[in-house]
PDB file of C-alpha atoms in Angstrom:
ATOM      1  CA  UNK A 604       0.308  -0.108   0.897  1.00  0.00           C
ATOM      2  CA  UNK A 605       1.746   3.784  -0.415  1.00  0.00           C
ATOM      3  CA  UNK A 606       0.872   7.060   0.585  1.00  0.00           C
ATOM      4  CA  UNK A 607       0.585  10.454  -0.359  1.00  0.00           C
ATOM      5  CA  UNK A 608       3.401  12.311   1.148  1.00  0.00           C
ATOM      6  CA  UNK A 609       0.897  14.589   3.714  1.00  0.00           C
ATOM      7  CA  UNK A 610       0.270  10.957   5.477  1.00  0.00           C
ATOM      8  CA  UNK A 611       1.214  11.789   8.960  1.00  0.00           C
ATOM      9  CA  UNK A 612       2.641   9.096  10.964  1.00  0.00           C
ATOM     10  CA  UNK A 613      -0.132   8.310  13.293  1.00  0.00           C
ATOM     11  CA  UNK A 614      -2.545   7.407  10.211  1.00  0.00           C
ATOM     12  CA  UNK A 615       0.430   5.303   8.814  1.00  0.00           C
ATOM     13  CA  UNK A 616       1.070   2.974  11.566  1.00  0.00           C
ATOM     14  CA  UNK A 617      -2.757   3.186  11.778  1.00  0.00           C
ATOM     15  CA  UNK A 618      -2.678   1.883   7.682  1.00  0.00           C
ATOM     16  CA  UNK A 619       0.616  -0.372   8.967  1.00  0.00           C
ATOM     17  CA  UNK A 620      -1.192  -1.734  11.883  1.00  0.00           C
ATOM     18  CA  UNK A 621      -4.650  -2.573  10.062  1.00  0.00           C
ATOM     19  CA  UNK A 622      -2.479  -4.235   6.857  1.00  0.00           C
ATOM     20  CA  UNK A 623      -0.513  -6.640   8.911  1.00  0.00           C
ATOM     21  CA  UNK A 624      -3.805  -7.553  10.820  1.00  0.00           C
ATOM     22  CA  UNK A 625      -4.671  -7.718   7.674  1.00  0.00           C
ATOM     23  CA  UNK A 626      -1.838 -10.331   6.501  1.00  0.00           C
ATOM     24  CA  UNK A 627      -2.074 -12.181   8.986  1.00  0.00           C
ATOM     25  CA  UNK A 628      -6.116 -13.253   9.213  1.00  0.00           C
ATOM     26  CA  UNK A 629      -5.243 -14.401   5.680  1.00  0.00           C
ATOM     27  CA  UNK A 630      -2.167 -16.500   6.271  1.00  0.00           C
ATOM     28  CA  UNK A 631      -4.482 -17.930   9.233  1.00  0.00           C
ATOM     29  CA  UNK A 632      -7.254 -18.235   7.366  1.00  0.00           C
ATOM     30  CA  UNK A 633      -4.765 -20.022   4.570  1.00  0.00           C
ATOM     31  CA  UNK A 634      -3.885 -22.163   7.271  1.00  0.00           C
ATOM     32  CA  UNK A 635      -7.463 -23.155   8.568  1.00  0.00           C
ATOM     33  CA  UNK A 636      -8.296 -24.432   4.659  1.00  0.00           C
ATOM     34  CA  UNK A 637      -7.662 -28.076   4.705  1.00  0.00           C
ATOM     35  CA  UNK A 638      -4.900 -29.044   1.560  1.00  0.00           C
ATOM     36  CA  UNK A 639      -5.566 -31.823  -1.106  1.00  0.00           C
ATOM     37  CA  UNK A 640      -3.816 -34.578  -1.417  1.00  0.00           C
ATOM     38  CA  UNK A 641      -3.203 -37.129  -4.314  1.00  0.00           C
ATOM     39  CA  UNK A 642      -1.435 -40.232  -2.958  1.00  0.00           C
ATOM     40  CA  UNK A 643       0.432 -43.001  -5.444  1.00  0.00           C
ATOM     41  CA  UNK A 644       0.508 -46.558  -3.413  1.00  0.00           C
ATOM     42  CA  UNK A 645      -1.387 -45.615  -0.148  1.00  0.00           C
ATOM     43  CA  UNK A 646      -2.637 -49.471   0.666  1.00  0.00           C
ATOM     44  CA  UNK A 647       0.083 -49.728   2.601  1.00  0.00           C
ATOM     45  CA  UNK A 648       3.593 -48.973   4.228  1.00  0.00           C
ATOM     46  CA  UNK A 649       4.766 -44.994   3.976  1.00  0.00           C
ATOM     47  CA  UNK A 650       2.142 -44.307   1.417  1.00  0.00           C
ATOM     48  CA  UNK A 651      -1.370 -44.894   4.008  1.00  0.00           C
ATOM     49  CA  UNK A 652       1.215 -42.958   6.544  1.00  0.00           C
ATOM     50  CA  UNK A 653       0.772 -39.972   4.289  1.00  0.00           C
ATOM     51  CA  UNK A 654      -2.778 -40.507   3.974  1.00  0.00           C
ATOM     52  CA  UNK A 655      -2.851 -40.963   7.038  1.00  0.00           C
ATOM     53  CA  UNK A 656      -0.889 -38.344   8.342  1.00  0.00           C
ATOM     54  CA  UNK A 657      -2.510 -35.644   6.091  1.00  0.00           C
ATOM     55  CA  UNK A 658      -6.273 -36.786   7.480  1.00  0.00           C
ATOM     56  CA  UNK A 659      -5.322 -36.480  10.901  1.00  0.00           C
ATOM     57  CA  UNK A 660      -4.345 -33.334   9.847  1.00  0.00           C
ATOM     58  CA  UNK A 661      -7.878 -32.221   8.643  1.00  0.00           C
ATOM     59  CA  UNK A 662      -6.884 -32.554   5.320  1.00  0.00           C
ATOM     60  CA  UNK A 663      -8.494 -33.763   2.452  1.00  0.00           C
ATOM     61  CA  UNK A 664      -7.076 -37.423   0.709  1.00  0.00           C
ATOM     62  CA  UNK A 665      -7.491 -39.017  -2.544  1.00  0.00           C
ATOM     63  CA  UNK A 666      -5.850 -42.433  -1.731  1.00  0.00           C
ATOM     64  CA  UNK A 667      -4.392 -44.401  -5.271  1.00  0.00           C
ATOM     65  CA  UNK A 668      -4.559 -47.837  -4.573  1.00  0.00           C
ATOM     66  CA  UNK A 669      -4.773 -50.849  -6.385  1.00  0.00           C
ATOM     67  CA  UNK A 670      -8.154 -51.409  -4.554  1.00  0.00           C
ATOM     68  CA  UNK A 671     -10.290 -49.724  -2.601  1.00  0.00           C
ATOM     69  CA  UNK A 672     -11.004 -52.277   0.411  1.00  0.00           C
ATOM     70  CA  UNK A 673      -7.677 -51.529   1.559  1.00  0.00           C
ATOM     71  CA  UNK A 674      -8.668 -48.715   3.314  1.00  0.00           C
ATOM     72  CA  UNK A 675     -12.156 -49.611   4.521  1.00  0.00           C
ATOM     73  CA  UNK A 676     -11.218 -48.473   7.843  1.00  0.00           C
ATOM     74  CA  UNK A 677     -10.368 -45.038   7.038  1.00  0.00           C
ATOM     75  CA  UNK A 678     -13.049 -44.129   4.868  1.00  0.00           C
ATOM     76  CA  UNK A 679     -15.510 -45.539   7.654  1.00  0.00           C
ATOM     77  CA  UNK A 680     -13.123 -42.978  10.377  1.00  0.00           C
ATOM     78  CA  UNK A 681     -12.961 -39.980   8.618  1.00  0.00           C
ATOM     79  CA  UNK A 682     -15.999 -39.794   5.858  1.00  0.00           C
ATOM     80  CA  UNK A 683     -15.776 -38.005   2.730  1.00  0.00           C
ATOM     81  CA  UNK A 684     -12.638 -36.484   3.853  1.00  0.00           C
ATOM     82  CA  UNK A 685     -10.869 -39.576   1.597  1.00  0.00           C
ATOM     83  CA  UNK A 686     -11.470 -41.042  -1.581  1.00  0.00           C
ATOM     84  CA  UNK A 687     -10.106 -44.832  -2.601  1.00  0.00           C
ATOM     85  CA  UNK A 688     -10.165 -44.867  -5.954  1.00  0.00           C
ATOM     86  CA  UNK A 689      -7.799 -47.368  -7.827  1.00  0.00           C
ATOM     87  CA  UNK A 690      -4.809 -46.434  -9.994  1.00  0.00           C
ATOM     88  CA  UNK A 691      -2.530 -48.469 -11.645  1.00  0.00           C
ATOM     89  CA  UNK A 692       0.546 -45.927 -11.844  1.00  0.00           C
ATOM     90  CA  UNK A 693       0.994 -47.627 -14.871  1.00  0.00           C
ATOM     91  CA  UNK A 694      -2.066 -45.656 -17.040  1.00  0.00           C
ATOM     92  CA  UNK A 695      -2.003 -43.497 -17.859  1.00  0.00           C
ATOM     93  CA  UNK A 696      -6.087 -42.976 -18.196  1.00  0.00           C
ATOM     94  CA  UNK A 697      -6.112 -43.949 -14.476  1.00  0.00           C
ATOM     95  CA  UNK A 698      -3.577 -41.602 -13.570  1.00  0.00           C
ATOM     96  CA  UNK A 699      -5.511 -38.963 -15.303  1.00  0.00           C
ATOM     97  CA  UNK A 700      -8.425 -40.651 -14.106  1.00  0.00           C
ATOM     98  CA  UNK A 701      -7.195 -39.989 -10.264  1.00  0.00           C
ATOM     99  CA  UNK A 702      -6.559 -36.476 -10.393  1.00  0.00           C
ATOM    100  CA  UNK A 703     -10.076 -35.705 -12.107  1.00  0.00           C
ATOM    101  CA  UNK A 704     -11.431 -37.000  -8.700  1.00  0.00           C
ATOM    102  CA  UNK A 705      -8.846 -35.230  -6.792  1.00  0.00           C
ATOM    103  CA  UNK A 706     -10.819 -31.812  -8.617  1.00  0.00           C
ATOM    104  CA  UNK A 707     -14.316 -32.875  -9.252  1.00  0.00           C
ATOM    105  CA  UNK A 708     -14.694 -33.933  -5.855  1.00  0.00           C
ATOM    106  CA  UNK A 709     -12.806 -31.707  -4.032  1.00  0.00           C
ATOM    107  CA  UNK A 710     -12.294 -28.424  -6.544  1.00  0.00           C
ATOM    108  CA  UNK A 711      -8.369 -28.558  -6.965  1.00  0.00           C
ATOM    109  CA  UNK A 712      -5.030 -30.705  -6.067  1.00  0.00           C
ATOM    110  CA  UNK A 713      -2.798 -28.877  -3.570  1.00  0.00           C
ATOM    111  CA  UNK A 714      -0.335 -31.604  -3.146  1.00  0.00           C
ATOM    112  CA  UNK A 715       1.023 -34.961  -4.955  1.00  0.00           C
ATOM    113  CA  UNK A 716       3.028 -37.270  -2.989  1.00  0.00           C
ATOM    114  CA  UNK A 717       3.990 -40.359  -5.728  1.00  0.00           C
ATOM    115  CA  UNK A 718       5.120 -42.655  -3.354  1.00  0.00           C
ATOM    116  CA  UNK A 719       3.845 -45.835  -5.833  1.00  0.00           C
ATOM    117  CA  UNK A 720       7.080 -48.609  -6.185  1.00  0.00           C
ATOM    118  CA  UNK A 721       9.141 -52.207  -5.871  1.00  0.00           C
ATOM    119  CA  UNK A 722      12.572 -53.123  -6.410  1.00  0.00           C
ATOM    120  CA  UNK A 723      13.664 -56.571  -6.809  1.00  0.00           C
ATOM    121  CA  UNK A 724      17.162 -58.217  -6.414  1.00  0.00           C
ATOM    122  CA  UNK A 725      19.150 -59.735  -9.655  1.00  0.00           C
ATOM    123  CA  UNK A 726      22.233 -59.299 -11.486  1.00  0.00           C
ATOM    124  CA  UNK A 727      21.973 -57.088 -14.293  1.00  0.00           C
ATOM    125  CA  UNK A 728      23.144 -60.033 -16.549  1.00  0.00           C
ATOM    126  CA  UNK A 729      19.872 -61.908 -15.040  1.00  0.00           C
ATOM    127  CA  UNK A 730      16.992 -59.686 -14.551  1.00  0.00           C
ATOM    128  CA  UNK A 731      14.201 -59.998 -17.422  1.00  0.00           C
ATOM    129  CA  UNK A 732      13.773 -57.282 -19.486  1.00  0.00           C
ATOM    130  CA  UNK A 733      10.146 -57.309 -19.115  1.00  0.00           C
ATOM    131  CA  UNK A 734      11.014 -57.577 -15.255  1.00  0.00           C
ATOM    132  CA  UNK A 735      13.740 -54.195 -15.350  1.00  0.00           C
ATOM    133  CA  UNK A 736      11.164 -52.358 -17.752  1.00  0.00           C
ATOM    134  CA  UNK A 737       8.570 -53.179 -14.948  1.00  0.00           C
ATOM    135  CA  UNK A 738       9.913 -51.407 -12.638  1.00  0.00           C
ATOM    136  CA  UNK A 739      11.336 -48.779 -14.341  1.00  0.00           C
ATOM    137  CA  UNK A 740       8.202 -48.097 -15.647  1.00  0.00           C
ATOM    138  CA  UNK A 741       6.490 -48.159 -12.077  1.00  0.00           C
ATOM    139  CA  UNK A 742       8.983 -46.419 -10.497  1.00  0.00           C
ATOM    140  CA  UNK A 743       9.365 -43.692 -12.958  1.00  0.00           C
ATOM    141  CA  UNK A 744       7.394 -43.358 -15.226  1.00  0.00           C
ATOM    142  CA  UNK A 745       4.752 -43.836 -13.253  1.00  0.00           C
ATOM    143  CA  UNK A 746       6.018 -40.895 -11.721  1.00  0.00           C
ATOM    144  CA  UNK A 747       6.120 -38.650 -14.681  1.00  0.00           C
ATOM    145  CA  UNK A 748       2.027 -40.182 -15.697  1.00  0.00           C
ATOM    146  CA  UNK A 749       0.693 -38.803 -12.368  1.00  0.00           C
ATOM    147  CA  UNK A 750       3.270 -35.304 -12.794  1.00  0.00           C
ATOM    148  CA  UNK A 751       1.542 -34.225 -15.962  1.00  0.00           C
ATOM    149  CA  UNK A 752      -1.548 -35.079 -15.159  1.00  0.00           C
ATOM    150  CA  UNK A 753      -1.726 -33.243 -12.783  1.00  0.00           C
ATOM    151  CA  UNK A 754       0.585 -30.229 -13.742  1.00  0.00           C
ATOM    152  CA  UNK A 755      -2.476 -28.074 -15.632  1.00  0.00           C
ATOM    153  CA  UNK A 756      -4.335 -28.288 -12.523  1.00  0.00           C
ATOM    154  CA  UNK A 757      -1.315 -27.059 -10.359  1.00  0.00           C
ATOM    155  CA  UNK A 758      -0.843 -24.711 -13.310  1.00  0.00           C
ATOM    156  CA  UNK A 759      -4.018 -22.780 -13.264  1.00  0.00           C
ATOM    157  CA  UNK A 760      -4.163 -22.838  -9.844  1.00  0.00           C
ATOM    158  CA  UNK A 761      -0.603 -21.441 -10.102  1.00  0.00           C
ATOM    159  CA  UNK A 762       0.018 -22.951  -7.062  1.00  0.00           C
ATOM    160  CA  UNK A 763       0.635 -26.605  -5.909  1.00  0.00           C
ATOM    161  CA  UNK A 764       3.515 -28.593  -4.416  1.00  0.00           C
ATOM    162  CA  UNK A 765       4.791 -32.788  -5.961  1.00  0.00           C
ATOM    163  CA  UNK A 766       6.863 -34.693  -3.426  1.00  0.00           C
ATOM    164  CA  UNK A 767       8.496 -37.629  -5.429  1.00  0.00           C
ATOM    165  CA  UNK A 768       9.048 -40.336  -3.052  1.00  0.00           C
ATOM    166  CA  UNK A 769      12.281 -41.608  -4.529  1.00  0.00           C
ATOM    167  CA  UNK A 770      15.387 -43.075  -2.909  1.00  0.00           C
ATOM    168  CA  UNK A 771      18.719 -42.726  -0.674  1.00  0.00           C
ATOM    169  CA  UNK A 772      19.365 -45.278  -4.277  1.00  0.00           C
ATOM    170  CA  UNK A 773      18.928 -41.960  -6.640  1.00  0.00           C
ATOM    171  CA  UNK A 774      22.212 -41.078  -5.517  1.00  0.00           C
ATOM    172  CA  UNK A 775      24.611 -43.967  -5.588  1.00  0.00           C
ATOM    173  CA  UNK A 776      24.770 -47.777  -6.800  1.00  0.00           C
ATOM    174  CA  UNK A 777      24.105 -51.090  -5.704  1.00  0.00           C
ATOM    175  CA  UNK A 778      25.021 -54.266  -7.051  1.00  0.00           C
ATOM    176  CA  UNK A 779      20.977 -56.074  -7.481  1.00  0.00           C
ATOM    177  CA  UNK A 780      19.317 -52.599  -7.860  1.00  0.00           C
ATOM    178  CA  UNK A 781      20.562 -51.863 -11.225  1.00  0.00           C
ATOM    179  CA  UNK A 782      16.499 -51.454 -12.311  1.00  0.00           C
ATOM    180  CA  UNK A 783      15.083 -49.868  -9.347  1.00  0.00           C
ATOM    181  CA  UNK A 784      17.941 -47.769  -9.009  1.00  0.00           C
ATOM    182  CA  UNK A 785      17.897 -46.744 -12.406  1.00  0.00           C
ATOM    183  CA  UNK A 786      14.596 -45.156 -11.807  1.00  0.00           C
ATOM    184  CA  UNK A 787      15.270 -43.443  -8.897  1.00  0.00           C
ATOM    185  CA  UNK A 788      17.968 -41.978 -10.475  1.00  0.00           C
ATOM    186  CA  UNK A 789      15.620 -40.865 -13.311  1.00  0.00           C
ATOM    187  CA  UNK A 790      13.228 -39.532 -10.759  1.00  0.00           C
ATOM    188  CA  UNK A 791      16.104 -36.973  -9.383  1.00  0.00           C
ATOM    189  CA  UNK A 792      16.872 -35.916 -12.602  1.00  0.00           C
ATOM    190  CA  UNK A 793      13.462 -35.039 -14.565  1.00  0.00           C
ATOM    191  CA  UNK A 794      12.171 -33.739 -10.293  1.00  0.00           C
ATOM    192  CA  UNK A 795      14.897 -30.914 -10.863  1.00  0.00           C
ATOM    193  CA  UNK A 796      13.931 -29.843 -14.597  1.00  0.00           C
ATOM    194  CA  UNK A 797      11.563 -29.918 -12.881  1.00  0.00           C
ATOM    195  CA  UNK A 798      11.612 -27.612 -10.292  1.00  0.00           C
ATOM    196  CA  UNK A 799      13.196 -25.760 -12.909  1.00  0.00           C
ATOM    197  CA  UNK A 800      10.137 -24.988 -14.982  1.00  0.00           C
ATOM    198  CA  UNK A 801       7.648 -25.199 -12.680  1.00  0.00           C
ATOM    199  CA  UNK A 802       8.807 -22.634 -10.010  1.00  0.00           C
ATOM    200  CA  UNK A 803       7.794 -18.956 -12.024  1.00  0.00           C
ATOM    201  CA  UNK A 804       4.110 -21.187 -11.567  1.00  0.00           C
ATOM    202  CA  UNK A 805       3.663 -21.324  -7.840  1.00  0.00           C
ATOM    203  CA  UNK A 806       4.415 -24.847  -7.823  1.00  0.00           C
ATOM    204  CA  UNK A 807       7.089 -26.961  -5.644  1.00  0.00           C
ATOM    205  CA  UNK A 808       8.983 -29.296  -6.118  1.00  0.00           C
ATOM    206  CA  UNK A 809      10.968 -31.834  -3.410  1.00  0.00           C
ATOM    207  CA  UNK A 810      12.353 -35.195  -3.511  1.00  0.00           C
ATOM    208  CA  UNK A 811      11.932 -37.101  -0.346  1.00  0.00           C
ATOM    209  CA  UNK A 812      15.016 -39.695  -0.355  1.00  0.00           C
ATOM    210  CA  UNK A 813      14.538 -41.422   2.438  1.00  0.00           C
ATOM    211  CA  UNK A 814      16.782 -45.011   3.521  1.00  0.00           C
ATOM    212  CA  UNK A 815      15.665 -48.311   4.321  1.00  0.00           C
ATOM    213  CA  UNK A 816      12.660 -47.809   6.612  1.00  0.00           C
ATOM    214  CA  UNK A 817      10.740 -50.318   8.452  1.00  0.00           C
ATOM    215  CA  UNK A 818       7.783 -50.805   5.548  1.00  0.00           C
ATOM    216  CA  UNK A 819       7.504 -54.568   3.929  1.00  0.00           C
ATOM    217  CA  UNK A 820       9.163 -53.099   0.661  1.00  0.00           C
ATOM    218  CA  UNK A 821      12.304 -54.470   1.771  1.00  0.00           C
ATOM    219  CA  UNK A 822      10.282 -57.914   3.382  1.00  0.00           C
ATOM    220  CA  UNK A 823       6.923 -59.370   1.730  1.00  0.00           C
ATOM    221  CA  UNK A 824       7.074 -57.312  -1.387  1.00  0.00           C
ATOM    222  CA  UNK A 825      10.705 -57.669  -2.935  1.00  0.00           C
ATOM    223  CA  UNK A 826      11.563 -60.655  -4.746  1.00  0.00           C
ATOM    224  CA  UNK A 827      15.483 -62.277  -4.915  1.00  0.00           C
ATOM    225  CA  UNK A 828      16.123 -63.381  -8.252  1.00  0.00           C
ATOM    226  CA  UNK A 829      18.506 -66.989  -8.195  1.00  0.00           C
ATOM    227  CA  UNK A 830      21.783 -65.304  -8.419  1.00  0.00           C
ATOM    228  CA  UNK A 831      25.064 -66.769  -9.925  1.00  0.00           C
ATOM    229  CA  UNK A 832      28.539 -67.995  -7.296  1.00  0.00           C
ATOM    230  CA  UNK A 833      29.692 -65.547  -9.603  1.00  0.00           C
ATOM    231  CA  UNK A 834      27.826 -62.581  -7.822  1.00  0.00           C
ATOM    232  CA  UNK A 835      27.433 -63.687  -4.231  1.00  0.00           C
ATOM    233  CA  UNK A 836      29.782 -61.160  -3.290  1.00  0.00           C
ATOM    234  CA  UNK A 837      27.953 -58.350  -4.643  1.00  0.00           C
ATOM    235  CA  UNK A 838      24.301 -59.309  -6.060  1.00  0.00           C
ATOM    236  CA  UNK A 839      24.385 -61.302  -2.974  1.00  0.00           C
ATOM    237  CA  UNK A 840      25.245 -58.623  -0.344  1.00  0.00           C
ATOM    238  CA  UNK A 841      21.986 -56.907  -1.341  1.00  0.00           C
ATOM    239  CA  UNK A 842      20.215 -60.096  -0.902  1.00  0.00           C
ATOM    240  CA  UNK A 843      20.455 -60.339   2.879  1.00  0.00           C
ATOM    241  CA  UNK A 844      18.387 -56.744   3.047  1.00  0.00           C
ATOM    242  CA  UNK A 845      15.601 -59.318   2.404  1.00  0.00           C
ATOM    243  CA  UNK A 846      15.113 -59.323   5.837  1.00  0.00           C
ATOM    244  CA  UNK A 847      12.144 -58.026   8.098  1.00  0.00           C
ATOM    245  CA  UNK A 848      10.853 -54.184   8.251  1.00  0.00           C
ATOM    246  CA  UNK A 849      12.560 -54.125  12.274  1.00  0.00           C
ATOM    247  CA  UNK A 850      15.854 -54.117  10.916  1.00  0.00           C
ATOM    248  CA  UNK A 851      15.875 -50.885   8.988  1.00  0.00           C
ATOM    249  CA  UNK A 852      16.364 -47.238  10.817  1.00  0.00           C
ATOM    250  CA  UNK A 853      13.536 -44.745  10.043  1.00  0.00           C
ATOM    251  CA  UNK A 854       9.756 -44.667  10.788  1.00  0.00           C
ATOM    252  CA  UNK A 855       7.326 -44.790   8.221  1.00  0.00           C
ATOM    253  CA  UNK A 856       5.262 -42.940  10.719  1.00  0.00           C
ATOM    254  CA  UNK A 857       7.415 -39.677  11.121  1.00  0.00           C
ATOM    255  CA  UNK A 858       8.644 -40.065   7.401  1.00  0.00           C
ATOM    256  CA  UNK A 859       4.988 -39.874   7.020  1.00  0.00           C
ATOM    257  CA  UNK A 860       4.389 -36.598   9.101  1.00  0.00           C
ATOM    258  CA  UNK A 861       8.121 -35.220   8.249  1.00  0.00           C
ATOM    259  CA  UNK A 862       6.239 -34.872   4.463  1.00  0.00           C
ATOM    260  CA  UNK A 863       3.403 -32.923   6.169  1.00  0.00           C
ATOM    261  CA  UNK A 864       6.452 -31.271   7.574  1.00  0.00           C
ATOM    262  CA  UNK A 865       7.682 -30.880   3.550  1.00  0.00           C
ATOM    263  CA  UNK A 866       4.581 -29.307   1.918  1.00  0.00           C
ATOM    264  CA  UNK A 867       3.843 -26.664   4.961  1.00  0.00           C
ATOM    265  CA  UNK A 868       6.963 -24.657   4.117  1.00  0.00           C
ATOM    266  CA  UNK A 869       7.087 -21.485   2.083  1.00  0.00           C
ATOM    267  CA  UNK A 870      10.864 -22.722   0.682  1.00  0.00           C
ATOM    268  CA  UNK A 871      10.542 -26.416   0.872  1.00  0.00           C
ATOM    269  CA  UNK A 872      13.883 -28.350  -0.095  1.00  0.00           C
ATOM    270  CA  UNK A 873      14.342 -29.739  -4.095  1.00  0.00           C
ATOM    271  CA  UNK A 874      15.978 -33.514  -2.268  1.00  0.00           C
ATOM    272  CA  UNK A 875      15.935 -33.620   1.157  1.00  0.00           C
ATOM    273  CA  UNK A 876      17.488 -37.005   2.231  1.00  0.00           C
ATOM    274  CA  UNK A 877      14.893 -38.984   4.466  1.00  0.00           C
ATOM    275  CA  UNK A 878      17.138 -41.076   7.530  1.00  0.00           C
ATOM    276  CA  UNK A 879      19.822 -41.421   9.421  1.00  0.00           C
ATOM    277  CA  UNK A 880      21.016 -44.116   7.187  1.00  0.00           C
ATOM    278  CA  UNK A 881      20.139 -42.150   3.786  1.00  0.00           C
ATOM    279  CA  UNK A 882      22.386 -39.060   4.735  1.00  0.00           C
ATOM    280  CA  UNK A 883      25.304 -41.139   5.597  1.00  0.00           C
ATOM    281  CA  UNK A 884      25.474 -43.589   2.663  1.00  0.00           C
ATOM    282  CA  UNK A 885      24.537 -40.643   0.172  1.00  0.00           C
ATOM    283  CA  UNK A 886      26.767 -37.774   1.331  1.00  0.00           C
ATOM    284  CA  UNK A 887      29.669 -40.535   1.667  1.00  0.00           C
ATOM    285  CA  UNK A 888      29.134 -41.573  -2.255  1.00  0.00           C
ATOM    286  CA  UNK A 889      28.926 -37.893  -2.880  1.00  0.00           C
ATOM    287  CA  UNK A 890      32.876 -37.491  -1.001  1.00  0.00           C
ATOM    288  CA  UNK A 891      33.976 -40.023  -3.864  1.00  0.00           C
ATOM    289  CA  UNK A 892      32.411 -39.070  -6.739  1.00  0.00           C
ATOM    290  CA  UNK A 893      33.712 -35.064  -6.065  1.00  0.00           C
ATOM    291  CA  UNK A 894      37.150 -37.185  -5.473  1.00  0.00           C
ATOM    292  CA  UNK A 895      37.068 -39.366  -8.163  1.00  0.00           C
ATOM    293  CA  UNK A 896      35.971 -35.965 -10.713  1.00  0.00           C
ATOM    294  CA  UNK A 897      39.741 -34.600  -9.452  1.00  0.00           C
ATOM    295  CA  UNK A 898      41.682 -36.912  -9.365  1.00  0.00           C
ATOM    296  CA  UNK A 899      40.768 -37.283 -13.224  1.00  0.00           C
ATOM    297  CA  UNK A 900      39.943 -33.036 -13.880  1.00  0.00           C
ATOM    298  CA  UNK A 901      43.161 -33.360 -15.830  1.00  0.00           C
ATOM    299  CA  UNK A 902      42.638 -35.746 -18.598  1.00  0.00           C
ATOM    300  CA  UNK A 903      39.017 -34.564 -18.157  1.00  0.00           C
ATOM    301  CA  UNK A 904      39.504 -30.902 -19.386  1.00  0.00           C
ATOM    302  CA  UNK A 905      41.948 -31.840 -22.122  1.00  0.00           C
ATOM    303  CA  UNK A 906      40.044 -32.446 -24.971  1.00  0.00           C
ATOM    304  CA  UNK A 907      39.331 -28.381 -24.867  1.00  0.00           C
ATOM    305  CA  UNK A 908      40.170 -27.482 -29.018  1.00  0.00           C
ATOM    306  CA  UNK A 909      43.014 -25.009 -28.590  1.00  0.00           C
ATOM    307  CA  UNK A 910      41.517 -21.761 -29.409  1.00  0.00           C
ATOM    308  CA  UNK A 911      38.867 -22.136 -26.609  1.00  0.00           C
ATOM    309  CA  UNK A 912      38.150 -19.100 -25.172  1.00  0.00           C
ATOM    310  CA  UNK A 913      38.554 -18.113 -21.601  1.00  0.00           C
ATOM    311  CA  UNK A 914      34.659 -18.358 -20.321  1.00  0.00           C
ATOM    312  CA  UNK A 915      34.871 -21.495 -22.790  1.00  0.00           C
ATOM    313  CA  UNK A 916      37.283 -23.123 -20.636  1.00  0.00           C
ATOM    314  CA  UNK A 917      35.447 -22.343 -17.660  1.00  0.00           C
ATOM    315  CA  UNK A 918      32.605 -21.525 -18.289  1.00  0.00           C
ATOM    316  CA  UNK A 919      31.484 -20.968 -14.866  1.00  0.00           C
ATOM    317  CA  UNK A 920      34.201 -18.478 -13.699  1.00  0.00           C
ATOM    318  CA  UNK A 921      35.980 -20.982 -10.917  1.00  0.00           C
ATOM    319  CA  UNK A 922      38.448 -22.948 -11.895  1.00  0.00           C
ATOM    320  CA  UNK A 923      41.277 -23.519 -10.990  1.00  0.00           C
TER     321      UNK A 923
END
């Protein structure tokens, strides 16, 4: 608000107080307005915990599941604030239909949580190509499908938050998880590009990168393919993680609450490691990658043309 030069200090103070009160009231009203969530992979594990946490916080949720009956207990408790929809993230029309349900039932879509995913263990040599393709389709292309379906709504709103439940495996390489981790690396790259495109439109993007959680991800949900003796020391080590959920570091209920904390931030992180093990693994992998880059720095730079300009030799202006 602007005031003319003749406005006295008293009027300025009154105007400022009124403006501040109005802004505070608006912020309070916005905070009290339920957000609309769409969560994929919501029948169990982390997805279900996110649905529960959002409902407990007073929000409205469209929960994507294979069988809608899986959420009958939550539907009975929370009534019409929860809508369970059959959602196969490898199905284009199912992705679009889930977004339409959010808009038709609740009038908008504020938070998309791409959570659906799974992994099987096997060597690159032995993993079936159909299995590899299905893992990538679910863990990466499913993210793309739902994100593309949600973006027109969020773009029109000029607001929204896309939350990708990725993995610390998107920052490291573990023998035996080639399909899964390839997809998670792709999610990180895709989301970084997405953030640059939609940030000016008021849409936020966050990639959550958890380590181990106390769900059945590494238990009954994971298949271990036969391992050749030659890969016993590499792929076999990963297969040893096919273990009870109680051995994992993070509590999925706490991770779900973290999701709500992140979407409440005005400036959320683009990528967030989740769990003490995730932080340890990812930072170690990052240091190792940087060390390798530095080790081979001169060889990397040896391809410069003889007439390369200083700007071409150092486009960021900080080479040593």
